[in-house]
Structures are given as C-alpha cells and as structure tokens.
Coordinates of C-alpha atoms in Angstrom, one line a residue:
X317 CA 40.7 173.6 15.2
X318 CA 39.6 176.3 17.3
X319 CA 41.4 177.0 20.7
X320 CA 37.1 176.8 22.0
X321 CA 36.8 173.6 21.0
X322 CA 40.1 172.1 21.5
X323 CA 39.9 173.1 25.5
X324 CA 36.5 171.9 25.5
X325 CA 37.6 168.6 23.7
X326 CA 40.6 168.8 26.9
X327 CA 38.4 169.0 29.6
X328 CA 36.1 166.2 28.5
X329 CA 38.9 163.5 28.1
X330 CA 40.0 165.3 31.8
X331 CA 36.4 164.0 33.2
X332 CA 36.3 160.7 31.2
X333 CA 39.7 159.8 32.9
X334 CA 38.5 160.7 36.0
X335 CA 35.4 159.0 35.8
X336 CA 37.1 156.0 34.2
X337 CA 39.5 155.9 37.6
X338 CA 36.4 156.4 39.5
X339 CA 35.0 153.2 38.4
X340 CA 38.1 151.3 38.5
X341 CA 38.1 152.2 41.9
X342 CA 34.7 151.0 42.4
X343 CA 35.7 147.7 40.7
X344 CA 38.6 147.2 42.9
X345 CA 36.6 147.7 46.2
X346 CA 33.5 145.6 45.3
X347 CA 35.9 142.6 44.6
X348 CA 37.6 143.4 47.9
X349 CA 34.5 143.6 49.6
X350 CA 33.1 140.0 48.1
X351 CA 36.3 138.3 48.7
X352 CA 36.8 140.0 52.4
X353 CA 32.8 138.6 52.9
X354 CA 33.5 135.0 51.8
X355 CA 36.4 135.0 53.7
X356 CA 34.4 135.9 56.8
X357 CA 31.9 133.0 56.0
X358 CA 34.4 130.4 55.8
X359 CA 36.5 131.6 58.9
X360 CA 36.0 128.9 61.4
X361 CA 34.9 126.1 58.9
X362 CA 37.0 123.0 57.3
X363 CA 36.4 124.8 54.1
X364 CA 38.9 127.7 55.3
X365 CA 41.4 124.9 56.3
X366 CA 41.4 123.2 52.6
X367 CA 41.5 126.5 50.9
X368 CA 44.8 127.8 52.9
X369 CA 46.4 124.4 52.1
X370 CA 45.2 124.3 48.4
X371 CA 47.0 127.9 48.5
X372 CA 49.6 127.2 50.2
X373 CA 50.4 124.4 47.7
X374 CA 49.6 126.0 44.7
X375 CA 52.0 128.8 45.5
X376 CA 54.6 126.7 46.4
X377 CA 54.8 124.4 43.1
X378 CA 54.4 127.8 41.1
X379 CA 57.1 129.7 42.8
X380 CA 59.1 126.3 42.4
X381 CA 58.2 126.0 38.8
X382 CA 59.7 129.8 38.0
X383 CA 62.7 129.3 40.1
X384 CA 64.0 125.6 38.5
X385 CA 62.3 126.6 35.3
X386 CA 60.4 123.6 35.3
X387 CA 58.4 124.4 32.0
X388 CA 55.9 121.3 32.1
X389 CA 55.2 122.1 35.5
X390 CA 54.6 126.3 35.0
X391 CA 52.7 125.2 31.9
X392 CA 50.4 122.6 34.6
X393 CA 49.9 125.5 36.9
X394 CA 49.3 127.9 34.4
X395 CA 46.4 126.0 32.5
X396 CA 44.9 124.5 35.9
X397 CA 43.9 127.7 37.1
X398 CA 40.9 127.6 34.9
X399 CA 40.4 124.1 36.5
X400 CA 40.6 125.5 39.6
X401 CA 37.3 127.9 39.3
X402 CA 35.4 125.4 38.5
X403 CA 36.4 123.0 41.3
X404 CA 35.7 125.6 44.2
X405 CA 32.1 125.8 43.9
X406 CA 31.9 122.2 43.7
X407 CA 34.6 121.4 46.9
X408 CA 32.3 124.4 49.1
X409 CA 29.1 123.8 47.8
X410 CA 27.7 123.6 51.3
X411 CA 29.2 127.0 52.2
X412 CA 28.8 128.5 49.3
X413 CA 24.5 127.3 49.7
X414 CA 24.5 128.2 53.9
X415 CA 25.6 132.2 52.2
X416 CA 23.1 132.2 50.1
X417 CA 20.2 130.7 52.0
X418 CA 21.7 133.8 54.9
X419 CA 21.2 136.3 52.3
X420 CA 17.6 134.8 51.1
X421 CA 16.2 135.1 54.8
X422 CA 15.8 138.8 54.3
X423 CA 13.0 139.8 56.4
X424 CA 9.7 141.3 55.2
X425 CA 7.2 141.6 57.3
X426 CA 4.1 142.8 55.5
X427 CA 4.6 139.8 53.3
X428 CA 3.7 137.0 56.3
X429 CA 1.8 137.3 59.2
X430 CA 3.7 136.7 62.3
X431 CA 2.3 133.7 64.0
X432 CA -0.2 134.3 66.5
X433 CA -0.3 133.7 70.4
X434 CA -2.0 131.0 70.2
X435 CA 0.8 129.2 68.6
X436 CA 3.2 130.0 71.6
X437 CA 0.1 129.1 74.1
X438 CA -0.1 125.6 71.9
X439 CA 3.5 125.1 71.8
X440 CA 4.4 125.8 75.2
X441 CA 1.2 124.1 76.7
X442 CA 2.3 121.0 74.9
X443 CA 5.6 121.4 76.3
X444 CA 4.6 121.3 79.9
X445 CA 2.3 118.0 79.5
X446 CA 5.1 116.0 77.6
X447 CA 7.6 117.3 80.0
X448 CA 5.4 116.1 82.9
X449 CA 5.4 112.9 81.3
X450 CA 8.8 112.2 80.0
X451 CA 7.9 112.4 76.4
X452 CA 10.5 113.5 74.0
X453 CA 9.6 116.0 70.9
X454 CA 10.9 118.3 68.4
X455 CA 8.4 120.9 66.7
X456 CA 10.2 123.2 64.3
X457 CA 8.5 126.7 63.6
X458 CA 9.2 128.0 59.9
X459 CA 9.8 131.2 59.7
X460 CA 11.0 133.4 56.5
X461 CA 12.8 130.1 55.0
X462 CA 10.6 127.4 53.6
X463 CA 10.8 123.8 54.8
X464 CA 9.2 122.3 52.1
X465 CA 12.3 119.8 51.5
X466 CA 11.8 118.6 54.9
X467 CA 8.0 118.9 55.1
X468 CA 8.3 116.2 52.6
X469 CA 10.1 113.5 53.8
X470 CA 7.2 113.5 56.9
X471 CA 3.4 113.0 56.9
X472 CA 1.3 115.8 55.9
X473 CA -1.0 117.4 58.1
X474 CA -3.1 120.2 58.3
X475 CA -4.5 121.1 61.6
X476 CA -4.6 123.5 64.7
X477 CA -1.9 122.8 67.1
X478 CA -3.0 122.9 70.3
X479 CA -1.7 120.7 73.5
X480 CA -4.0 117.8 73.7
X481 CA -3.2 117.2 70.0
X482 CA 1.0 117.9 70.5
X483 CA 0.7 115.6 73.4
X484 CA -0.9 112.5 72.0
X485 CA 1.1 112.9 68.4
X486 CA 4.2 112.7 70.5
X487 CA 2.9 110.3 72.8
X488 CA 5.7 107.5 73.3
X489 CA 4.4 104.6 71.6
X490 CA 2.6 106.7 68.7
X491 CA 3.6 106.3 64.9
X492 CA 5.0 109.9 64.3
X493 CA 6.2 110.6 67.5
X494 CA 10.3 109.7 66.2
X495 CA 10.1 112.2 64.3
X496 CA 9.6 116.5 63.8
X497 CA 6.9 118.6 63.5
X498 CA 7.2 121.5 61.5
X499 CA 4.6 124.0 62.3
X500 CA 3.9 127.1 59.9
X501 CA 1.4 130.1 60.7
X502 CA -0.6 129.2 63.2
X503 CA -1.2 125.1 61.8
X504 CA 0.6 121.9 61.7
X505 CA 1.5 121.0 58.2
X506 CA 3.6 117.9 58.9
X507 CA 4.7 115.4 61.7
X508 CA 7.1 112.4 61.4
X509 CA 9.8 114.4 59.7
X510 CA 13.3 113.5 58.6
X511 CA 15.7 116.7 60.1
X512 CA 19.5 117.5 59.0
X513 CA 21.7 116.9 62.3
X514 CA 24.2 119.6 62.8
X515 CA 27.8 118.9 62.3
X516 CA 29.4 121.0 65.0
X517 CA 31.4 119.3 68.3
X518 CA 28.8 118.3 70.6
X519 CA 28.8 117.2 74.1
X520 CA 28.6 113.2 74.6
X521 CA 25.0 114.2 76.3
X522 CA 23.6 115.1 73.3
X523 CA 21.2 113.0 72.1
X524 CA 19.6 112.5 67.8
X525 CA 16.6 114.9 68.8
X526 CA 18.6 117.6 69.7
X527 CA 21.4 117.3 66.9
X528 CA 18.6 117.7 64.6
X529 CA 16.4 120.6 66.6
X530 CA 20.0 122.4 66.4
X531 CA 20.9 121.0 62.9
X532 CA 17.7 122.6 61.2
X533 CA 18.3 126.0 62.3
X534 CA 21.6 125.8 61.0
X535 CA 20.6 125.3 57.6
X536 CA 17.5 128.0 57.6
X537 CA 16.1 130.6 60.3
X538 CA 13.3 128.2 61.8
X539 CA 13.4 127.7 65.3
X540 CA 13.3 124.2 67.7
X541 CA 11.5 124.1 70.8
X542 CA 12.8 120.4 72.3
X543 CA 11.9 118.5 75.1
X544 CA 14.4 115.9 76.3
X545 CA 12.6 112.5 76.6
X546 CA 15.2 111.3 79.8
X547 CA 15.3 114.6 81.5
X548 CA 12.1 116.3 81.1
X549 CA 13.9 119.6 80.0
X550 CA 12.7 122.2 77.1
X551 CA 14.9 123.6 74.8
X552 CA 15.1 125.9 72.0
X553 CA 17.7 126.5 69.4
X554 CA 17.9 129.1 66.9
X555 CA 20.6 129.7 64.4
X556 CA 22.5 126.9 65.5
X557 CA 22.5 127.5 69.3
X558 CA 20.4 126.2 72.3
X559 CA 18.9 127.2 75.5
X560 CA 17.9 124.9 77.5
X561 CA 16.2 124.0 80.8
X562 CA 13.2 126.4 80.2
X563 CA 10.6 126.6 82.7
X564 CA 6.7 127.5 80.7
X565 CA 7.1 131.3 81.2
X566 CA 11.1 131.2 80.0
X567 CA 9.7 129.1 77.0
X568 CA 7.2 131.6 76.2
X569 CA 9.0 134.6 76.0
X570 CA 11.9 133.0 74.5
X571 CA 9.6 132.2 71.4
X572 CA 7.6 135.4 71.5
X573 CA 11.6 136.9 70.8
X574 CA 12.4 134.8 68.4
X575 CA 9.0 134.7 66.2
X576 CA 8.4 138.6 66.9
X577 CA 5.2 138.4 68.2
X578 CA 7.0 141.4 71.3
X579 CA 7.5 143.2 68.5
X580 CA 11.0 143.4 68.4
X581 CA 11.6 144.7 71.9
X582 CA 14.5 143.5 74.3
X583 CA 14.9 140.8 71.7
X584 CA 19.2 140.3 72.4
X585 CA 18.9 141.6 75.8
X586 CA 16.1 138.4 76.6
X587 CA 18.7 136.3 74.3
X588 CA 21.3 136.8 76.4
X589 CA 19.9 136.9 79.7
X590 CA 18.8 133.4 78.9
X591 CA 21.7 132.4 76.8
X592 CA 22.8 129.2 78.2
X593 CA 24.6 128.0 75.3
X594 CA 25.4 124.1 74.9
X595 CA 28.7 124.5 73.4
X596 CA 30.2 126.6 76.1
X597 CA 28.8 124.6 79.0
X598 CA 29.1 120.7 77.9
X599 CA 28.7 119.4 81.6
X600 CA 25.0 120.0 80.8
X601 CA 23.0 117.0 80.0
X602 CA 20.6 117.1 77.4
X603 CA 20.1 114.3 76.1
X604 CA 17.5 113.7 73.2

C-alpha cells in the first residue's frame, strides 16, 4: 500500500475516533441533562419521596443479594428492572403530564391575539359590583393552554363579558353561579364549570372557590381572578399562587401583567411588589 494512502487511511480513523468520542460525549451530557431536569421537577413533590425510597430499597436488596449470594433474589432484581421502567411512568403520571403540559405552554405570540382591554375593564368592573355585594366568583382566563376539558364539564356560552352580565351570572341565587367561568379572547365560552382543586397545604381559611381558582393554574397557565363571597376580597392566582385583597386599580394592572396586554414591561417587578402570597402568610383569611 502506498505510504500516501496508508497516512491518509491513519488520519481518517484519527478523526472518526475523535468524532466518535465527541458524540459519546454528547450522549453522556444530554442523559445528564434530562435526568438533572426531572430531578428538578420532582424536587419538592411526594413523587421525589417514593422514588428515594424505591432506591433506597432496591439498592439495598441488590447489594444484599451479591453479598449472601442469594441467587433467587439477584435473579428477582436483575429481571425486575425491566419491570421497573414501565412502572415509573405509571406511579408519576401526574408529574410526568404537569412537565409536559410546562414545556407545551411555549409562548407565541403572532399565533393568538392577546385579549383586549376590554376584557380587563369587564373583568375588573364585575369584580367591583360583586365585591360590593358579597357575591362570590371564579372567572378563569385561558391563555396559551386550552381548557377544553374543563369548558366541558360547564355550560356553553358565547357572549361578551361585560359587568352587568358577570354580575347577574354570579348573582347568589342564580343557576351557574357555583361554578367557573372560563373566559377566552375577549368572550365567555362557558359558565358553571367543574375546576381541579390544588393539592398543596392550604390555610384552614381557604375556602372550595379558591382551591380551585389556585388549582387550575396549577395544571395550565390560565389565570383566576376570585372574589371571596364572606369577605368581599379579589384575588388572583397564577401558576399556583395568589394575591389577594386587590383594590380595582391593583386588579387591573395585575391582569394587564399577567395577559400582556403592558407589553411585557415591569411584569416581575409589579409581581412582586404585589406578591402577597397565601402560603407564606396563612393568618390571611380568604375564604371562598
């Protein structure tokens, strides 16, 4: 073979090696990086607390197994690991769907019109006449993540919001007034809806309208505008918090934040200059 084309055979198996340790590089750090991000997801949760015992267990009988020799028990650990793949996503299905519906609430903005001011003038118009009168509500405002499954368990409805019509539908003794109203664009497609209530430690206060104003934003990116029917008070909650005790002009920019309609400005300074969070003050009643 010539000494030409035996260097140049050389010096392409040289690149193909590195490449090839280039890519199991790449390998090692993407599976680092996925298990690093489900690990931050479930950090906090139950489902962190049954997957460090299912470990710690699993570990133990294995490392027990080699030691004694036990081979009916290696051969049980061995073969159950297959088992064991399969029974994750089942045991954190509801992690495992809270990450994905995350990652599916990627914004774009040219594809949806961002609701107009007279939404916000509906919403918090509304707001003041029922908290005048003592009237408890919940409206939910979609926002990139649909409601349909929750649209459907209420009435449908298409109209204009606007605070006469907020008022009487949650006027005390009307038919849907038990219930959510999940508002989309500038109309009201439903009323009388059936809410998730969030599952986080809540103060004794708390009443069924606000578990489920904070349990729905939870679950997707909408956000609940409240009004307590015992104290009067409006609240909003977004990604699983609340402020509350919002006068009309507090209300209003707190949703013109939240649904962009500012256009993005001073939205976490605004957040936190009104970020009186329920779970770190429990004294505060809210009742629902």
């Amino acid at each position: 073979m010539p000494e030409s084309l035996r260097d140049a055979l050389q010096r392409f198996m040289d690149t193909a090696s590195g490449l090839s340790n280039v890519r199991s590089a790449l390998d090692v750090l993407l599976i680092a990086a996925i298990l690093y991000a489900l690990l931050r997801v479930l950090r906090g949760t139950t489902a962190m607390s049954l997957l460090r015992g299912g470990a710690i267990i699993f570990v133990a009988v294995y490392l027990l197994a080699e030691a004694l020799e036990l081979r009916v028990t290696r051969w049980l650990v061995r073969t159950s690991f297959t088992g064991l793949l399969v029974a994750i996503p089942i045991i954190f299905q509801p992690e495992i769907r809270r990450t994905l519906e995350r990652v599916g609430r990627t914004r774009v903005p040219a594809l949806r019109a961002r609701p107009a001011d007279t939404l916000i003038d509906a919403v918090a118009g509304g707001c003041r006449e029922l908290s005048s009168q003592r009237h408890g509500a919940l409206m939910v405002i979609e926002r990139e993540t649909g409601l349909e499954e929750y649209i459907a368990t209420g009435h449908p409805l298409d109209a204009a919001p606007s605070p006469a019509l907020l008022a009487n539908i949650f006027y005390r003794n009307a038919p849907l007034h038990d219930g959510a109203m999940i508002l989309r664009g500038d109309r009201i497609v439903a009323a009388g809806c059936t809410l998730p209530l969030t599952e986080a430690p809540m103060d004794g206060h708390v009443g069924t309208r606000h578990r489920a104003g904070i349990g729905v934003t939870e679950r997707t990116d909408a956000v609940s505008v409240i009004v307590s029917e015992e104290t009067g008070d409006v609240s909003v909650a977004s990604n699983g918090r609340l402020v509350s005790k919002l006068d009309d002009a507090g209300l209003r920019a707190m949703l013109a934040t939240l649904l962009g309609t500012d256009g993005g400005s001073g939205r976490g300074a605004r957040w936190a200059a009104t970020g009186r969070f329920l779970r770190r003050q429990p004294e505060r009643e809210v009742a629902g």
